[in-house]
């Protein structure tokens, strides 16, 4: 039987992974939007209009998206910590054992949460810059350490990504591209602007703003996808089956008239379909429990 619209909306796996937690995701997106608006207003006030007022710089450090020690850095660290907790919970299998890849990935996000709050990667800039010449896109030299690690991580987790249900795999890939594109890609763009002397320019702050927004949106999308995976795995294999339209009813075979319209005797077609019945002149015995019908004799022509 085909499910009605209400059943489909509440069945695990029936919705898009990105819409599996509409209220939670909506609330998180509102926080991201509020941080973005506050950051953008203060960037324009400080660097675009040059307006000064008491506490302006302290307020800017508090709400700017690119700071590790402000509200945005704290919020991002909390989100990454929730991702780590959800991955750790998701890694537990019904038999009590844990999926190693998901458990290790939970550890990766635990470190990212700590790094986002404390700015650990920033401490790599000077040591790496002392070993290799940097500049342009590599001004923030920590990306030289991050890029090889990302390649290894992608190679290790590609089989895991392919093992996920197709909608979840696509959403995880989208979130990963957005997060890496923001954290590393836009960091390199911002480094090039910074190296060209635009550290206090609107261009630099636009690049850093886009970097942080991409990271936050990617984490929110990944959280929703993990929730979807939890629902599907908890519901069992039947939740992964796609809805199929009900098969159309098969038309009943045409009923063959039992008697000829002209002679009143059983028609040849009906006799062929009911060969278990004895007909006049046949040696077959009755094979059913029904009593034989009396066939009226035909009148001679």
Coordinates of C-alpha atoms in Angstrom, one line a residue:
X1 CA 0.0 0.0 0.0
X2 CA 1.3 3.4 -0.9
X3 CA 2.1 5.6 2.2
X4 CA 0.2 8.8 2.6
X5 CA 1.9 12.2 2.9
X6 CA 1.9 12.2 6.7
X7 CA 3.5 8.8 6.9
X8 CA 6.2 9.7 4.5
X9 CA 7.1 12.9 6.4
X10 CA 7.6 11.0 9.6
X11 CA 9.4 7.9 8.3
X12 CA 13.2 7.9 8.9
X13 CA 15.1 8.4 5.7
X14 CA 12.1 9.8 3.8
X15 CA 13.4 13.4 4.1
X16 CA 16.5 15.0 2.8
X17 CA 19.4 14.6 5.3
X18 CA 19.8 18.4 5.4
X19 CA 16.1 18.7 6.5
X20 CA 16.2 16.0 9.1
X21 CA 16.4 18.5 12.0
X22 CA 14.6 21.6 10.7
X23 CA 14.1 23.3 14.0
X24 CA 17.7 22.7 15.3
X25 CA 19.2 23.6 12.0
X26 CA 17.0 26.7 11.7
X27 CA 18.0 27.9 15.1
X28 CA 21.7 27.4 14.3
X29 CA 21.4 29.2 11.0
X30 CA 19.7 32.1 12.8
X31 CA 22.8 32.3 15.2
X32 CA 25.1 32.2 12.2
X33 CA 23.1 35.0 10.5
X34 CA 23.2 37.1 13.7
X35 CA 26.9 36.8 14.0
X36 CA 27.3 37.6 10.3
X37 CA 25.2 40.8 10.5
X38 CA 27.0 42.0 13.7
X39 CA 30.4 41.3 12.1
X40 CA 29.6 43.0 8.8
X41 CA 28.2 46.1 10.5
X42 CA 31.3 46.6 12.6
X43 CA 33.6 45.9 9.7
X44 CA 31.9 48.6 7.7
X45 CA 31.8 51.0 10.7
X46 CA 35.4 50.5 11.5
X47 CA 37.2 50.1 8.2
X48 CA 34.6 51.5 5.7
X49 CA 33.4 54.6 7.5
X50 CA 36.2 55.0 10.1
X51 CA 33.7 55.7 12.8
X52 CA 35.1 55.6 16.3
X53 CA 33.3 55.3 19.6
X54 CA 34.3 54.0 23.1
X55 CA 34.7 50.3 23.2
X56 CA 34.6 49.9 19.4
X57 CA 37.7 47.8 19.1
X58 CA 36.8 45.6 22.1
X59 CA 33.3 45.0 20.6
X60 CA 34.8 44.2 17.2
X61 CA 37.1 41.6 18.8
X62 CA 34.1 40.0 20.5
X63 CA 31.8 39.7 17.5
X64 CA 34.2 39.3 14.5
X65 CA 33.9 36.0 12.7
X66 CA 37.6 35.6 12.1
X67 CA 38.7 35.7 15.7
X68 CA 39.4 32.5 17.7
X69 CA 38.7 34.2 21.0
X70 CA 35.3 35.8 20.2
X71 CA 31.7 34.7 20.1
X72 CA 32.1 33.1 16.6
X73 CA 35.1 31.1 17.7
X74 CA 33.4 29.8 20.8
X75 CA 30.2 29.0 18.8
X76 CA 32.1 27.1 16.2
X77 CA 34.1 25.2 18.8
X78 CA 30.8 24.1 20.5
X79 CA 29.4 23.0 17.1
X80 CA 32.5 20.9 16.4
X81 CA 32.3 19.4 19.8
X82 CA 28.7 18.3 19.2
X83 CA 29.7 16.8 15.9
X84 CA 32.4 14.8 17.7
X85 CA 29.9 13.6 20.3
X86 CA 27.4 12.6 17.6
X87 CA 30.0 10.7 15.6
X88 CA 31.2 8.8 18.7
X89 CA 27.6 7.8 19.4
X90 CA 27.0 6.9 15.7
X91 CA 30.1 4.7 15.7
X92 CA 28.6 2.2 18.2
X93 CA 27.1 -0.8 16.4
X94 CA 24.2 -3.0 17.7
X95 CA 26.7 -5.7 18.7
X96 CA 28.5 -3.2 21.0
X97 CA 31.6 -2.8 18.9
X98 CA 32.6 0.5 17.3
X99 CA 33.2 1.5 13.7
X100 CA 36.9 2.5 13.8
X101 CA 36.6 5.1 11.0
X102 CA 33.7 6.9 12.7
X103 CA 35.4 6.7 16.1
X104 CA 38.6 8.1 14.7
X105 CA 36.7 10.8 12.9
X106 CA 35.0 11.8 16.2
X107 CA 38.6 12.3 17.6
X108 CA 39.4 14.5 14.6
X109 CA 36.5 16.7 15.3
X110 CA 37.3 16.8 19.0
X111 CA 40.7 18.2 18.1
X112 CA 39.1 20.7 15.6
X113 CA 36.9 21.9 18.4
X114 CA 39.9 22.5 20.6
X115 CA 41.9 24.1 17.8
X116 CA 39.0 26.4 16.8
X117 CA 38.7 27.7 20.4
X118 CA 42.4 28.0 21.1
X119 CA 43.9 28.8 17.7
X120 CA 46.5 26.0 17.8
X121 CA 47.1 26.0 14.0
X122 CA 48.1 29.6 14.2
X123 CA 51.1 28.6 16.3
X124 CA 52.5 26.7 13.3
X125 CA 52.9 29.8 11.1
X126 CA 56.2 31.0 12.4
X127 CA 57.9 27.5 12.7
X128 CA 56.9 26.5 9.2
X129 CA 57.9 30.0 7.8
X130 CA 61.3 29.5 9.4
X131 CA 61.8 26.3 7.4
X132 CA 60.4 27.2 4.0
X133 CA 60.0 30.5 2.1
X134 CA 56.3 31.5 2.2
X135 CA 54.3 34.3 0.7
X136 CA 51.3 35.0 -1.4
X137 CA 48.8 32.1 -1.0
X138 CA 51.1 30.5 1.5
X139 CA 51.5 33.5 3.8
X140 CA 49.7 31.7 6.5
X141 CA 52.1 28.8 6.5
X142 CA 50.1 26.4 8.5
X143 CA 48.3 25.4 5.3
X144 CA 51.5 23.6 4.2
X145 CA 50.9 21.2 7.1
X146 CA 47.1 21.0 6.6
X147 CA 47.2 20.1 2.9
X148 CA 49.1 16.8 3.1
X149 CA 46.9 15.8 6.1
X150 CA 43.8 16.5 4.1
X151 CA 45.0 14.3 1.2
X152 CA 45.6 11.4 3.6
X153 CA 42.3 11.9 5.3
X154 CA 40.4 12.0 2.0
X155 CA 42.1 8.8 0.9
X156 CA 41.3 7.0 4.1
X157 CA 37.6 8.1 4.3
X158 CA 36.7 7.8 0.7
X159 CA 35.5 4.1 1.2
X160 CA 33.5 5.2 4.2
X161 CA 31.9 8.0 2.2
X162 CA 31.0 5.6 -0.5
X163 CA 29.4 3.1 2.0
X164 CA 26.9 5.7 3.2
X165 CA 23.4 5.9 1.7
X166 CA 23.5 8.0 -1.4
X167 CA 21.7 11.1 0.0
X168 CA 23.9 11.1 3.1
X169 CA 27.1 10.6 1.1
X170 CA 26.3 13.5 -1.1
X171 CA 25.6 15.8 1.9
X172 CA 28.8 14.7 3.7
X173 CA 30.8 15.4 0.6
X174 CA 29.1 18.8 0.1
X175 CA 29.8 19.7 3.8
X176 CA 33.4 18.6 3.5
X177 CA 34.1 20.6 0.4
X178 CA 32.5 23.7 2.0
X179 CA 34.5 23.3 5.2
X180 CA 37.9 22.7 3.5
X181 CA 37.1 25.4 1.0
X182 CA 36.5 27.8 3.8
X183 CA 39.2 26.8 6.3
X184 CA 42.0 26.3 3.8
X185 CA 40.9 27.7 0.5
X186 CA 39.7 31.1 1.7
X187 CA 42.6 31.2 4.3
X188 CA 45.0 31.1 1.3
X189 CA 43.1 33.8 -0.5
X190 CA 43.1 35.9 2.6
X191 CA 46.8 35.3 3.0
X192 CA 47.5 36.6 -0.4
X193 CA 45.5 39.8 0.3
X194 CA 47.3 40.1 3.6
X195 CA 50.7 39.7 2.0
X196 CA 49.9 42.4 -0.6
X197 CA 49.4 44.9 2.3
X198 CA 45.6 44.6 2.6
X199 CA 45.5 43.5 6.3
X200 CA 43.1 46.3 7.2
X201 CA 41.2 46.3 3.9
X202 CA 37.6 45.4 3.3
X203 CA 38.8 42.8 0.8
X204 CA 40.7 40.9 3.5
X205 CA 37.8 41.0 5.9
X206 CA 35.4 39.9 3.1
X207 CA 37.7 36.8 2.5
X208 CA 37.9 36.0 6.2
X209 CA 34.2 36.5 6.6
X210 CA 33.4 34.1 3.8
X211 CA 35.9 31.6 5.3
X212 CA 34.1 31.5 8.6
X213 CA 30.6 31.4 7.1
X214 CA 31.5 28.5 4.9
X215 CA 32.9 26.6 7.9
X216 CA 29.8 27.3 10.1
X217 CA 27.3 26.3 7.3
X218 CA 29.3 23.1 6.6
X219 CA 29.2 22.1 10.3
X220 CA 25.5 22.7 10.5
X221 CA 24.9 20.6 7.4
X222 CA 27.1 17.8 8.7
X223 CA 25.2 17.8 12.0
X224 CA 21.9 17.4 10.2
X225 CA 23.3 14.6 8.1
X226 CA 24.6 12.7 11.1
X227 CA 21.1 13.0 12.7
X228 CA 19.6 11.6 9.6
X229 CA 22.1 8.6 9.7
X230 CA 21.2 8.0 13.3
X231 CA 17.5 7.8 12.5
X232 CA 18.0 5.5 9.5
X233 CA 20.3 3.1 11.4
X234 CA 18.0 3.0 14.4
X235 CA 15.0 2.2 12.2
X236 CA 16.7 -0.7 10.5
X237 CA 17.0 -1.8 6.9
X238 CA 13.3 -1.1 6.2
X239 CA 13.9 2.6 6.5
X240 CA 16.4 2.6 3.7
X241 CA 14.0 1.1 1.2
X242 CA 12.6 3.6 -1.1
X243 CA 9.0 4.2 -1.6
X244 CA 7.7 2.4 -4.6
X245 CA 4.3 3.0 -6.2
X246 CA 1.8 0.2 -5.6
X247 CA 1.6 -2.3 -8.4
X248 CA -1.5 -1.8 -10.5
X249 CA -4.2 -4.4 -10.0
X250 CA -4.0 -7.2 -12.5
X251 CA -7.0 -7.5 -14.7
X252 CA -9.0 -10.6 -14.1
X253 CA -8.9 -13.2 -16.9
X254 CA -12.0 -13.0 -19.1
X255 CA -14.7 -15.3 -18.0
X256 CA -15.4 -17.8 -20.7
X257 CA -19.0 -18.7 -21.1
X258 CA -19.7 -22.1 -19.8
X259 CA -22.3 -22.9 -22.5
X260 CA -22.6 -22.2 -26.1
X261 CA -25.2 -19.6 -27.0
X262 CA -26.6 -21.7 -29.8
X263 CA -26.6 -25.3 -28.6
X264 CA -26.7 -24.8 -24.8
X265 CA -23.8 -27.3 -24.4
X266 CA -20.5 -26.5 -22.8
X267 CA -18.4 -24.4 -25.2
X268 CA -15.1 -25.9 -26.4
X269 CA -13.0 -23.1 -24.8
X270 CA -14.5 -23.6 -21.4
X271 CA -14.0 -27.4 -21.8
X272 CA -10.3 -26.8 -22.5
X273 CA -9.9 -24.7 -19.4
X274 CA -11.7 -27.3 -17.2
X275 CA -10.2 -30.5 -18.4
X276 CA -10.6 -32.1 -15.0
X277 CA -14.4 -32.4 -15.5
X278 CA -15.8 -35.4 -17.3
X279 CA -17.7 -34.6 -20.4
X280 CA -20.0 -36.9 -22.3
X281 CA -17.9 -39.5 -24.0
X282 CA -14.9 -38.8 -21.8
X283 CA -13.2 -41.5 -19.6
X284 CA -12.0 -38.9 -17.0
X285 CA -13.3 -39.1 -13.5
X286 CA -14.3 -36.2 -11.3
X287 CA -11.3 -34.7 -9.5
X288 CA -13.2 -32.1 -7.5
X289 CA -15.6 -32.4 -4.6
X290 CA -18.3 -30.6 -6.4
X291 CA -21.2 -32.6 -7.8
X292 CA -21.4 -32.7 -11.6
X293 CA -23.8 -30.6 -13.3
X294 CA -26.4 -32.2 -15.5
X295 CA -25.9 -31.3 -19.0
X296 CA -29.2 -31.1 -20.9
X297 CA -29.2 -33.3 -24.0
X298 CA -29.2 -31.4 -27.2
X299 CA -32.1 -31.8 -29.6
X300 CA -31.4 -33.4 -32.9
X301 CA -31.2 -30.9 -35.8

